[in-house]
Tab-separated table of C-alpha atoms in Angstrom:
chain	number	residue	atom	x	y	z
N	1	MET	CA	25.815	16.117	-7.008
N	2	ALA	CA	26.269	19.419	-8.730
N	3	ALA	CA	23.636	18.484	-11.273
N	4	TYR	CA	20.889	20.849	-9.958
N	5	SER	CA	23.011	23.660	-8.604
N	6	ASP	CA	22.963	26.149	-11.496
N	7	PRO	CA	19.808	28.173	-10.983
N	8	PHE	CA	19.140	28.623	-14.766
N	9	SER	CA	19.381	25.014	-15.905
N	10	ALA	CA	18.716	23.393	-12.561
N	11	LEU	CA	14.975	22.957	-12.772
N	12	LEU	CA	15.110	21.865	-16.416
N	13	ALA	CA	17.824	19.383	-15.551
N	14	LEU	CA	15.671	17.969	-12.774
N	15	GLN	CA	12.621	17.812	-15.061
N	16	ARG	CA	14.667	15.969	-17.689
N	17	ALA	CA	16.067	13.556	-15.117
N	18	LEU	CA	12.522	12.764	-13.940
N	19	GLU	CA	11.270	12.417	-17.466
N	20	SER	CA	13.997	9.862	-18.350
N	21	ARG	CA	12.838	7.575	-15.580
N	22	ILE	CA	9.044	7.795	-16.297
N	23	ALA	CA	7.565	4.414	-15.594
N	24	SER	CA	11.047	2.758	-15.769
N	25	GLY	CA	11.155	-0.936	-15.265
N	26	TRP	CA	12.199	-0.582	-11.678
N	27	LEU	CA	8.830	-1.468	-10.247
N	28	ALA	CA	7.536	-3.290	-13.251
N	29	ARG	CA	8.105	-6.846	-12.131
N	30	SER	CA	5.393	-6.693	-9.507
N	31	PRO	CA	1.751	-6.805	-10.618
N	32	SER	CA	0.923	-3.958	-8.267
N	33	GLY	CA	3.592	-1.742	-9.849
N	34	MET	CA	2.245	1.044	-11.918
N	35	GLY	CA	-0.864	3.144	-12.005
N	36	GLY	CA	-3.313	4.192	-9.455
N	37	TYR	CA	-3.441	6.995	-6.986
N	38	PRO	CA	-1.367	8.632	-5.619
N	39	PRO	CA	1.481	9.147	-8.167
N	40	ILE	CA	4.854	8.059	-6.822
N	41	ASN	CA	8.396	9.022	-7.649
N	42	ILE	CA	11.279	6.963	-6.234
N	43	PHE	CA	14.824	8.185	-5.772
N	44	GLN	CA	18.038	6.732	-4.567
N	45	GLN	CA	19.920	8.671	-1.874
N	46	GLY	CA	23.126	6.891	-1.048
N	47	ASP	CA	22.149	3.400	0.229
N	48	ASN	CA	18.541	4.426	0.915
N	49	PHE	CA	15.504	4.882	-1.264
N	50	VAL	CA	13.081	7.806	-0.930
N	51	ALA	CA	9.558	7.730	-2.246
N	52	ILE	CA	8.096	11.183	-2.927
N	53	ILE	CA	4.282	11.079	-3.304
N	54	GLU	CA	1.983	13.917	-4.268
N	55	LEU	CA	-1.050	13.976	-1.981
N	56	PRO	CA	-2.173	17.562	-1.572
N	57	GLY	CA	-4.860	18.422	0.957
N	58	MET	CA	-4.807	15.236	3.040
N	59	GLU	CA	-5.835	14.999	6.609
N	60	ARG	CA	-3.127	13.145	8.430
N	61	ASN	CA	-5.546	10.814	10.225
N	62	ASN	CA	-7.034	9.772	6.869
N	63	LEU	CA	-3.643	8.686	5.546
N	64	HIS	CA	-2.366	5.200	6.427
N	65	ILE	CA	0.962	3.604	5.589
N	66	GLU	CA	1.822	-0.048	6.185
N	67	ALA	CA	5.103	-1.798	5.431
N	68	LYS	CA	5.937	-5.493	5.341
N	69	GLU	CA	9.172	-6.878	3.989
N	70	ASN	CA	9.473	-5.198	0.606
N	71	THR	CA	5.856	-4.088	0.152
N	72	ILE	CA	4.479	-0.799	1.182
N	73	ARG	CA	0.788	-0.006	1.253
N	74	ILE	CA	-0.583	3.509	1.152
N	75	HIS	CA	-4.264	3.908	1.638
N	76	GLY	CA	-6.717	6.537	2.801
N	77	ASN	CA	-9.527	8.770	1.824
N	78	LYS	CA	-9.160	12.213	0.371
N	79	SER	CA	-12.282	14.125	1.288
N	80	GLN	CA	-13.432	17.585	0.537
N	81	ASN	CA	-14.796	19.951	3.068
N	82	TYR	CA	-16.465	22.609	0.997
N	83	PRO	CA	-19.522	24.318	2.377
N	84	LYS	CA	-22.752	22.702	1.177
N	85	GLU	CA	-24.696	25.697	-0.079
N	86	VAL	CA	-22.442	26.745	-2.961
N	87	SER	CA	-22.765	26.785	-6.711
N	88	VAL	CA	-19.800	25.114	-8.310
N	89	HIS	CA	-18.142	26.828	-11.354
N	90	ARG	CA	-15.257	24.445	-11.901
N	91	ARG	CA	-14.346	21.054	-10.569
N	92	GLU	CA	-10.967	19.606	-11.444
N	93	ARG	CA	-9.659	18.215	-8.148
N	94	GLY	CA	-10.303	14.544	-7.397
N	95	PHE	CA	-11.625	13.145	-4.147
N	96	GLY	CA	-12.268	9.702	-2.873
N	97	ALA	CA	-10.707	6.569	-1.506
N	98	PHE	CA	-7.356	5.227	-2.623
N	99	ASP	CA	-5.361	2.094	-1.872
N	100	ARG	CA	-2.043	1.423	-3.452
N	101	THR	CA	0.593	-1.169	-2.764
N	102	ILE	CA	4.074	-1.056	-4.223
N	103	THR	CA	6.605	-3.841	-4.147
N	104	LEU	CA	10.198	-2.697	-4.144
N	105	PRO	CA	12.833	-4.821	-5.809
N	106	ILE	CA	14.847	-4.855	-2.543
N	107	PRO	CA	13.792	-5.708	0.957
N	108	VAL	CA	13.479	-2.730	3.253
N	109	ASP	CA	13.887	-2.433	6.998
N	110	ALA	CA	10.230	-1.971	7.815
N	111	ASN	CA	10.924	-0.802	11.376
N	112	ALA	CA	13.244	1.975	10.206
N	113	ILE	CA	10.915	3.497	7.568
N	114	ARG	CA	10.296	7.176	8.290
N	115	ALA	CA	7.340	9.126	6.835
N	116	GLU	CA	6.937	12.860	6.560
N	117	TYR	CA	3.997	14.819	5.279
N	118	ASN	CA	4.683	18.488	4.412
N	119	ASP	CA	3.261	20.933	1.868
N	120	GLY	CA	1.025	18.150	0.462
N	121	ILE	CA	3.975	15.822	-0.206
N	122	LEU	CA	4.423	12.463	1.516
N	123	ALA	CA	8.046	11.419	1.732
N	124	LEU	CA	8.878	7.904	2.728
N	125	PHE	CA	12.524	7.191	3.671
N	126	LEU	CA	13.200	3.564	2.963
N	127	PRO	CA	16.411	2.079	4.320
N	128	PRO	CA	17.390	-1.289	2.828
N	129	ALA	CA	17.171	-4.313	5.111
N	130	GLU	CA	20.390	-5.559	6.597
N	131	SER	CA	20.328	-8.544	4.250
N	132	ALA	CA	20.235	-6.188	1.230
N	133	LYS	CA	23.237	-4.092	2.220
N	134	PRO	CA	26.425	-4.723	0.276
N	135	ARG	CA	29.273	-6.356	2.050
N	136	SER	CA	32.838	-5.882	1.153
N	137	ILE	CA	34.619	-9.186	0.602
N	138	GLU	CA	38.146	-9.545	1.755
N	139	ILE	CA	40.583	-11.331	-0.466
N	140	SER	CA	42.390	-13.978	1.416
H	1	MET	CA	-19.949	8.636	2.613
H	2	ASP	CA	-18.314	9.300	-0.663
H	3	GLN	CA	-16.495	6.056	-1.420
H	4	GLN	CA	-15.682	6.591	-5.085
H	5	GLU	CA	-12.096	5.867	-6.039
H	6	ILE	CA	-9.795	8.678	-6.866
H	7	GLN	CA	-7.784	8.663	-10.118
H	8	THR	CA	-4.399	10.188	-10.888
H	9	GLN	CA	-4.698	13.024	-13.449
H	10	GLN	CA	-1.797	13.842	-15.697
H	11	LYS	CA	-0.399	17.291	-15.068
H	12	ARG	CA	-1.316	19.772	-17.692
H	13	GLU	CA	1.468	21.972	-18.971
H	14	VAL	CA	0.986	25.695	-19.340
H	15	GLU	CA	0.346	26.794	-22.889
H	16	SER	CA	0.814	30.511	-23.066
H	17	ARG	CA	1.031	32.955	-25.923
H	18	GLN	CA	4.313	34.313	-24.727
H	19	GLU	CA	7.154	31.918	-24.191
H	20	SER	CA	8.950	31.958	-20.896
H	21	THR	CA	12.589	32.959	-20.900
H	22	ILE	CA	13.293	30.033	-18.584
H	23	ALA	CA	13.385	26.746	-20.365
H	24	ALA	CA	11.808	24.809	-17.538
H	25	ARG	CA	8.186	23.676	-17.778
H	26	SER	CA	5.318	25.067	-15.705
H	27	PHE	CA	2.113	23.255	-14.803
H	28	VAL	CA	-1.510	24.232	-14.414
H	29	PRO	CA	-2.787	23.582	-10.881
H	30	LEU	CA	-5.958	21.504	-10.595
H	31	THR	CA	-8.550	23.988	-9.570
H	32	ASP	CA	-12.056	23.995	-8.022
H	33	ILE	CA	-14.095	27.182	-8.012
H	34	PHE	CA	-17.310	27.712	-6.132
H	35	GLU	CA	-19.433	30.628	-5.163
H	36	ASP	CA	-21.783	31.448	-2.314
H	37	ASP	CA	-23.665	34.633	-1.401
H	38	HIS	CA	-20.596	36.349	-0.021
H	39	ALA	CA	-17.598	35.231	-2.001
H	40	LEU	CA	-16.016	33.329	-4.822
H	41	THR	CA	-13.547	30.699	-3.654
H	42	ILE	CA	-10.728	29.310	-5.775
H	43	VAL	CA	-9.001	26.151	-4.539
H	44	MET	CA	-5.812	25.045	-6.256
H	45	GLU	CA	-3.639	21.989	-5.719
H	46	MET	CA	0.082	22.782	-5.709
H	47	PRO	CA	1.816	19.949	-3.935
H	48	GLY	CA	5.353	20.772	-2.790
H	49	ILE	CA	4.958	24.525	-2.874
H	50	GLN	CA	5.839	26.557	0.212
H	51	ARG	CA	4.173	29.794	1.277
H	52	ASP	CA	7.169	31.998	0.608
H	53	ASN	CA	7.337	30.998	-3.056
H	54	VAL	CA	3.829	31.971	-4.083
H	55	ASP	CA	2.943	35.261	-5.710
H	56	VAL	CA	-0.745	36.215	-6.066
H	57	ARG	CA	-1.575	39.544	-7.731
H	58	VAL	CA	-4.492	41.331	-9.413
H	59	GLU	CA	-3.776	43.531	-12.403
H	60	ASN	CA	-6.454	44.845	-14.795
H	61	ASN	CA	-8.962	42.472	-13.297
H	62	ILE	CA	-6.767	39.501	-14.007
H	63	LEU	CA	-5.908	37.375	-10.981
H	64	THR	CA	-2.556	35.671	-11.482
H	65	LEU	CA	-0.998	33.070	-9.316
H	66	GLU	CA	2.672	32.065	-9.762
H	67	ALA	CA	4.287	29.477	-7.612
H	68	ARG	CA	7.946	28.493	-7.747
H	69	LEU	CA	9.086	25.017	-6.750
H	70	ASP	CA	12.008	24.889	-4.364
H	71	TYR	CA	13.812	22.122	-6.132
H	72	SER	CA	16.883	22.286	-3.791
H	73	LYS	CA	15.182	19.456	-1.902
H	74	TYR	CA	15.919	17.171	-4.842
H	75	GLN	CA	19.634	17.700	-4.567
H	76	GLY	CA	21.466	14.471	-4.080
H	77	LEU	CA	18.432	12.413	-5.078
H	78	LYS	CA	18.848	10.173	-8.071
H	79	PRO	CA	15.589	9.170	-9.763
H	80	VAL	CA	15.054	5.455	-10.246
H	81	TYR	CA	11.330	5.363	-11.057
H	82	THR	CA	9.022	8.247	-11.751
H	83	GLU	CA	5.345	8.713	-12.488
H	84	TYR	CA	5.009	12.514	-12.448
H	85	ASN	CA	7.104	15.589	-13.185
H	86	VAL	CA	7.606	18.585	-11.026
H	87	GLY	CA	7.830	22.275	-11.744
H	88	ASN	CA	6.455	25.718	-11.181
H	89	TYR	CA	2.716	26.332	-11.171
H	90	THR	CA	0.967	29.237	-12.845
H	91	ARG	CA	-2.624	30.108	-13.640
H	92	SER	CA	-4.712	33.164	-14.072
H	93	PHE	CA	-8.403	34.055	-14.007
H	94	GLU	CA	-10.326	37.003	-15.255
H	95	LEU	CA	-12.346	38.581	-12.442
H	96	SER	CA	-15.630	40.219	-12.832
H	97	GLY	CA	-15.852	43.738	-11.483
H	98	LYS	CA	-18.082	42.433	-8.757
H	99	ILE	CA	-15.125	41.318	-6.618
H	100	ASN	CA	-13.834	43.426	-3.816
H	101	GLN	CA	-10.255	43.212	-4.942
H	102	ASP	CA	-8.758	44.743	-1.831
H	103	ALA	CA	-10.260	42.061	0.415
H	104	ILE	CA	-8.878	39.000	-1.385
H	105	ARG	CA	-7.413	36.454	1.035
H	106	ALA	CA	-5.023	33.642	0.320
H	107	GLU	CA	-4.204	30.627	2.418
H	108	LEU	CA	-1.827	27.758	1.658
H	109	THR	CA	-2.218	24.502	3.612
H	110	ASP	CA	-0.716	21.092	2.774
H	111	GLY	CA	-0.131	22.078	-0.817
H	112	VAL	CA	-3.614	23.442	-1.349
H	113	MET	CA	-4.037	27.154	-2.026
H	114	THR	CA	-7.444	28.666	-1.125
H	115	LEU	CA	-8.185	32.104	-2.473
H	116	THR	CA	-11.269	33.858	-1.083
H	117	LEU	CA	-12.567	36.657	-3.206
H	118	PRO	CA	-15.306	38.565	-1.381
H	119	LYS	CA	-18.087	40.033	-3.543
H	120	ALA	CA	-18.514	43.756	-3.720
H	121	GLU	CA	-21.525	44.891	-1.667
H	122	SER	CA	-23.496	45.831	-4.815
H	123	ALA	CA	-23.085	42.318	-6.235
H	124	LYS	CA	-24.542	40.398	-3.252
H	125	PRO	CA	-27.882	38.760	-4.015
H	126	ARG	CA	-30.953	40.451	-2.593
H	127	ARG	CA	-34.122	38.661	-1.794
H	128	ILE	CA	-37.012	40.576	-3.280
H	129	PRO	CA	-40.044	40.525	-1.086
H	130	ILE	CA	-43.392	39.892	-2.857
H	131	SER	CA	-45.838	42.474	-1.821
């Protein structure tokens, strides 16, 4: 994976790679696939899938993740805690409730899913279920 | 309780007069700005940015923020489905002279940068008593 190792072209290469998969058909078969908040990118890392989700400024106890077979539900409430007595000059950030379910094209091992929240990024590590792992077939 | 639903906003690309020498794209962080009697507060969303990669400076009354994405974390990851792009963040604001520029504070938590710009003493509101 030398694709992103050259510091000059690395970021551009990554941006192009992301661009080329924008709303690819990978999740499209499920009705709950696209749209909604938060925005999700999904990557393959060896046998596993990794969902990288942008959720800046969340309180961890307002963020809930549920997994069942091949569906993953992410819901919560992004609230603002600005002081009350202020005059607002500019308001671009969004706040409110969100609830999003994605259905992956492969079953995942729900018990082995790992979630990390750092720097406003939620990363979900999604190992495929035992039944979805490839088996090598011996030739008799 | 605020129970409105939140929407995903498309990232806005930086449109600057000068072109960057690096071909990669930069984005404009979503920003809230509010003011109270003591300070102006600028809150910017920069998911994925770490503290060491942010540069905040004031020059000629222009406050400039530049944040570099550490994309080494994406090494070995092959995208299969994407809804957003990633990149560096940059934005600048013109400050009024009423800001005490030496006392500007910056704090980055969970991808949200909060800049506190205290007002200069002379700019603080004074209540005028009616005699």
